[in-house]
Short mmCIF file of C-alpha atoms in Angstrom, two decimals:
data_model
loop_
_atom_site.label_atom_id
_atom_site.label_comp_id
_atom_site.label_asym_id
_atom_site.label_seq_id
_atom_site.Cartn_x
_atom_site.Cartn_y
_atom_site.Cartn_z
CA ASP V 1 -13.45 38.99 25.74
CA ASP V 2 -16.96 40.42 25.24
CA PHE V 3 -18.57 36.99 25.64
CA GLY V 4 -16.66 35.31 28.46
CA GLY V 5 -15.50 38.41 30.31
CA ARG V 6 -12.75 37.51 32.78
CA THR V 7 -13.69 33.82 32.83
CA ILE V 8 -11.07 31.60 31.16
CA LEU V 9 -13.53 28.81 30.29
CA PRO V 10 -17.00 30.43 30.26
CA ASP V 11 -18.86 27.40 28.89
CA ALA V 12 -18.47 23.74 27.90
CA GLU V 13 -17.96 24.54 24.22
CA THR V 14 -15.10 26.94 24.93
CA ALA V 15 -13.55 24.55 27.44
CA GLY V 16 -13.65 21.67 24.97
CA ARG V 17 -12.13 23.78 22.21
CA GLN V 18 -9.28 25.03 24.41
CA ILE V 19 -8.54 21.58 25.84
CA TYR V 20 -8.43 20.17 22.31
CA ARG V 21 -6.03 22.90 21.20
CA ALA V 22 -3.78 22.25 24.19
CA GLY V 23 -3.69 18.53 23.43
CA TYR V 24 -3.12 19.14 19.73
CA THR V 25 -0.25 21.50 20.53
CA ALA V 26 1.36 18.95 22.85
CA VAL V 27 1.13 16.17 20.25
CA SER V 28 2.48 18.49 17.55
CA PHE V 29 5.48 19.48 19.65
CA GLY V 30 6.15 15.84 20.46
CA THR V 31 6.00 14.55 16.89
CA LEU V 32 7.63 17.49 15.14
CA GLY V 33 10.19 17.86 17.90
CA SER V 34 11.30 14.25 17.57
CA ALA V 35 11.43 14.60 13.77
CA LEU V 36 13.61 17.72 14.09
CA TYR V 37 15.95 15.95 16.52
CA ALA V 38 16.33 13.02 14.13
CA TYR V 39 16.95 15.44 11.26
CA LEU V 40 19.68 17.30 13.13
CA SER V 41 21.30 14.00 14.05
CA LEU V 42 21.44 12.79 10.46
CA SER V 43 22.36 16.05 8.74
CA PRO V 44 26.18 16.29 9.20
CA GLY V 45 27.10 13.02 7.51
CA ALA V 46 24.55 13.15 4.70
CA VAL V 47 25.49 13.97 1.12
CA GLY V 48 23.14 16.30 -0.71
CA LEU V 49 22.70 18.02 -4.03
CA GLU V 50 25.41 20.43 -5.10
CA LEU V 51 23.49 23.38 -6.51
CA THR V 52 24.92 26.71 -7.64
CA PRO V 53 23.76 29.99 -6.07
CA GLU V 54 21.98 30.75 -9.35
CA ALA V 55 20.08 27.47 -9.16
CA LEU V 56 19.08 28.17 -5.55
CA LEU V 57 17.85 31.70 -6.26
CA PRO V 58 14.32 30.60 -7.34
CA CYS V 59 14.08 28.60 -4.11
CA GLU V 60 15.06 31.64 -2.04
CA VAL V 61 12.45 33.77 -3.79
CA THR V 62 9.79 31.08 -3.37
CA ALA V 63 10.52 30.69 0.34
CA ALA V 64 10.36 34.46 0.93
CA LEU V 65 7.11 34.85 -1.04
CA SER V 66 5.60 31.91 0.84
CA PHE V 67 6.27 33.68 4.12
CA GLY V 68 4.82 36.85 2.59
CA ALA V 69 1.58 35.12 1.61
CA ALA V 70 1.16 33.52 5.02
CA ILE V 71 1.85 36.77 6.89
CA ALA V 72 -0.47 38.74 4.59
CA SER V 73 -3.24 36.21 5.24
CA LEU V 74 -3.35 37.39 8.85
CA LEU V 75 -4.71 40.69 7.50
CA ASN V 76 -7.31 38.90 5.36
CA PRO V 77 -10.58 37.78 7.04
CA SER V 78 -11.24 34.05 6.71
CA PRO V 79 -13.50 31.56 8.55
CA LEU V 80 -10.56 29.10 8.57
CA SER V 81 -8.32 31.50 10.49
CA LEU V 82 -8.13 32.24 14.21
CA MET V 83 -7.90 35.97 13.45
CA PRO V 84 -11.12 37.97 13.96
CA GLY V 85 -12.56 40.16 11.24
CA PHE V 86 -12.43 43.95 11.55
CA GLU V 87 -14.12 46.77 9.68
CA ALA V 88 -12.98 50.39 9.59
CA THR V 89 -15.50 52.74 11.16
CA GLN V 90 -16.55 55.73 9.09
CA GLY V 91 -14.20 58.58 9.90
CA GLY V 92 -13.51 56.98 13.25
CA GLN V 93 -16.80 58.45 14.55
CA LYS V 94 -19.12 55.48 14.18
CA GLU V 95 -20.71 54.60 17.51
CA ARG V 96 -19.95 51.14 18.82
CA PRO V 97 -20.42 49.29 22.10
CA ALA V 98 -17.53 49.64 24.52
CA GLY V 99 -14.84 47.02 24.12
CA LYS V 100 -15.79 45.99 20.59
CA GLY V 101 -13.44 48.23 18.67
CA ILE V 102 -9.75 49.04 18.41
CA GLY V 103 -9.15 52.67 17.50
CA THR V 104 -11.18 53.20 14.30
CA LEU V 105 -11.66 49.45 13.77
CA GLU V 106 -14.72 47.49 14.81
CA ARG V 107 -14.85 43.73 15.06
CA LYS V 108 -17.15 42.25 12.43
CA ASP V 109 -16.79 38.49 12.07
CA SER V 110 -19.41 38.28 9.33
CA LEU V 111 -16.63 39.54 7.00
CA LYS V 112 -14.90 36.19 7.45
CA LEU V 113 -17.65 34.42 5.50
CA SER V 114 -17.29 36.62 2.42
CA PRO V 115 -14.49 35.66 -0.02
CA ARG V 116 -12.09 38.55 -0.22
CA GLY V 117 -8.52 39.08 -1.39
CA LEU V 118 -6.43 36.00 -0.68
CA THR V 119 -9.42 33.77 0.05
CA ARG V 120 -10.49 34.28 -3.56
CA ILE V 121 -7.23 32.48 -4.46
CA THR V 122 -7.58 29.66 -1.92
CA ARG V 123 -9.64 29.21 1.20
CA HIS V 124 -6.41 28.28 3.04
CA PRO V 125 -4.08 31.28 2.49
CA LEU V 126 -2.33 30.81 5.85
CA ILE V 127 -1.39 27.12 5.70
CA LEU V 128 -1.04 26.23 2.01
CA PRO V 129 2.02 28.51 1.56
CA VAL V 130 3.83 25.89 3.65
CA VAL V 131 3.78 23.68 0.54
CA PRO V 132 6.05 25.80 -1.71
CA TRP V 133 8.06 26.85 1.35
CA GLY V 134 8.72 23.25 2.36
CA ILE V 135 9.73 22.15 -1.13
CA SER V 136 12.05 25.13 -1.67
CA THR V 137 13.59 24.79 1.78
CA SER V 138 14.37 21.13 1.02
CA PHE V 139 16.84 22.39 -1.58
CA LEU V 140 18.08 25.39 0.38
CA ALA V 141 18.89 23.24 3.41
CA GLY V 142 21.16 21.01 1.34
CA GLY V 143 19.04 18.75 -0.84
CA ARG V 144 19.75 15.68 1.31
CA MET V 145 17.33 12.84 1.95
CA GLY V 146 16.70 14.17 5.45
CA ASP V 147 15.92 17.63 4.04
CA PHE V 148 13.30 16.24 1.70
CA LEU V 149 11.80 13.99 4.37
CA LEU V 150 11.43 16.82 6.90
CA PHE V 151 10.50 19.84 4.80
CA SER V 152 8.57 18.10 2.04
CA GLY V 153 6.92 16.13 4.83
CA LEU V 154 5.77 19.42 6.32
CA ALA V 155 4.37 20.35 2.91
CA LEU V 156 2.35 17.12 2.79
CA TYR V 157 1.26 17.70 6.39
CA ALA V 158 -0.07 21.14 5.41
CA ILE V 159 -2.07 19.68 2.52
CA ALA V 160 -3.49 16.91 4.71
CA GLY V 161 -4.38 19.38 7.47
CA CYS V 162 -6.23 21.71 5.11
CA ALA V 163 -8.05 18.79 3.50
CA ALA V 164 -9.11 17.50 6.93
CA GLN V 165 -10.38 20.96 7.84
CA ASP V 166 -12.47 21.01 4.67
CA LEU V 167 -13.92 17.58 5.47
CA ARG V 168 -15.06 18.83 8.87
CA VAL V 169 -17.13 21.49 7.14
CA ILE V 170 -18.44 19.21 4.39
CA ARG V 171 -19.46 16.56 6.94
CA GLU V 172 -20.66 19.18 9.44
CA GLU V 173 -18.42 17.72 12.14
CA GLY V 174 -17.89 20.67 14.46
CA SER V 175 -15.84 23.82 14.23
CA VAL V 176 -13.12 24.64 11.71
CA GLY V 177 -10.74 26.27 14.16
CA THR V 178 -12.20 29.76 14.10
CA VAL V 179 -14.27 31.58 16.70
CA PHE V 180 -17.08 33.95 15.80
CA GLN V 181 -18.21 36.70 18.11
CA PRO V 182 -21.70 35.66 19.29
CA GLN V 183 -23.12 39.19 18.93
CA SER V 184 -21.85 39.66 15.37
CA ALA V 185 -24.28 40.68 12.69
CA ARG V 186 -26.16 37.75 11.20
CA ALA V 187 -24.53 35.44 13.81
CA PRO V 188 -22.17 33.91 11.24
CA THR V 189 -21.83 30.56 12.98
CA THR V 190 -24.50 29.03 10.77
CA LYS V 191 -23.75 26.03 8.60
CA GLU V 192 -25.22 27.93 5.66
CA GLY V 193 -22.57 30.63 5.93
CA LEU V 194 -19.69 28.17 5.76
CA LYS V 195 -21.43 26.22 3.00
CA ASP V 196 -21.73 29.36 0.86
CA PHE V 197 -18.09 30.27 1.51
CA PHE V 198 -16.93 26.83 0.41
CA GLU V 199 -19.07 26.93 -2.73
CA GLU V 200 -17.50 30.25 -3.74
CA THR V 201 -13.86 29.36 -2.98
CA SER V 202 -11.40 26.61 -3.86
CA PHE V 203 -8.87 24.42 -2.09
CA ILE V 204 -6.40 24.47 -4.99
CA PRO V 205 -4.93 27.97 -5.48
CA PHE V 206 -6.64 29.86 -8.32
CA GLY V 207 -9.07 26.97 -8.82
CA ALA V 208 -12.06 29.26 -8.29
CA VAL V 209 -10.52 31.77 -10.70
CA ALA V 210 -10.04 29.11 -13.37
CA ASP V 211 -13.68 28.00 -13.24
CA GLY V 212 -15.10 31.52 -13.10
CA ARG V 213 -16.29 31.68 -9.49
CA GLN V 214 -13.74 34.40 -8.68
CA SER V 215 -11.90 37.02 -10.72
CA LEU V 216 -8.30 38.21 -10.83
CA GLU V 217 -9.57 41.79 -10.86
CA ASP V 218 -11.13 41.36 -7.42
CA ILE V 219 -7.98 39.68 -6.10
CA LEU V 220 -5.73 42.47 -7.33
CA ARG V 221 -8.02 45.10 -5.82
CA GLU V 222 -8.57 43.47 -2.42
CA ALA V 223 -5.38 41.57 -1.56
CA PRO V 224 -3.32 43.01 1.33
CA TRP V 225 -0.34 43.90 -0.85
CA GLY V 226 1.38 45.93 1.83
CA GLY V 227 1.36 42.97 4.17
CA PHE V 228 2.53 40.68 1.38
CA VAL V 229 5.51 42.85 0.46
CA ALA V 230 6.51 43.46 4.08
CA GLY V 231 5.97 39.79 4.89
CA SER V 232 8.18 38.72 1.99
CA PHE V 233 11.05 40.88 3.24
CA ILE V 234 10.56 39.50 6.74
CA GLY V 235 10.33 36.02 5.25
CA TYR V 236 13.70 36.36 3.54
CA PHE V 237 15.43 37.07 6.84
CA LEU V 238 13.41 34.40 8.65
CA GLU V 239 14.44 31.82 6.07
CA GLU V 240 18.11 32.78 6.42
CA SER V 241 17.80 32.59 10.21
CA ILE V 242 16.17 29.15 10.04
CA LEU V 243 18.86 27.78 7.72
CA ASN V 244 21.65 29.22 9.86
CA TRP V 245 20.08 27.75 13.00
CA LEU V 246 19.85 24.32 11.38
CA ARG V 247 23.48 24.42 10.30
CA THR V 248 24.63 25.59 13.74
CA HIS V 249 22.65 22.99 15.69
CA SER V 250 23.33 19.93 13.58
CA ILE V 251 24.50 17.23 15.98
#
């Protein structure tokens, strides 16, 4: 990148962050992988809820919309996301340093510290959609005890993970998972920037709207609706693929 060049681990901070991510990924695969194996082993003989297609329809819609919200969040700048922030250059003619833009887009990580679109709803638009997805998938997968343990467990895991991320900011205990470009305007790695973002947003969806810190009008104007609609269609097929895979691979 612009900071580290061709060096994989340009400094101690980057090395520590990448090593932590590698370890976290390994632990996640180990724990979730073993849970999935146990789930597939228990599924065939378990008796679940017998729900009609009409009763399952709201769950299908919820699962698809949850995927849509998560996918759309990748187009929405947020300090709690690994995605960088980008700003459209004026008419594609704005001068910029080499390597800092993509087409008519210029990287601008300071945008991540300003509530916009989905982050006006919740500061965790990528992870919190796992909650409604997990609950709805518990029913779609069969409504068995194993379904609720696995998928509702993932929902609780998402809540706990987001809450832990918030605590890191509140207690000023290191990074929140994002990386800011060092040369960005206003160097938005300051504690004050994150503090302001947290004061203007809410953990609970629409909490900041309910208490007047954010408005529905701004959300409707700024949300990446194209990404949400496309993501919901993609989510429908992903959900069907996941359910089919689970049925096929039950031991």
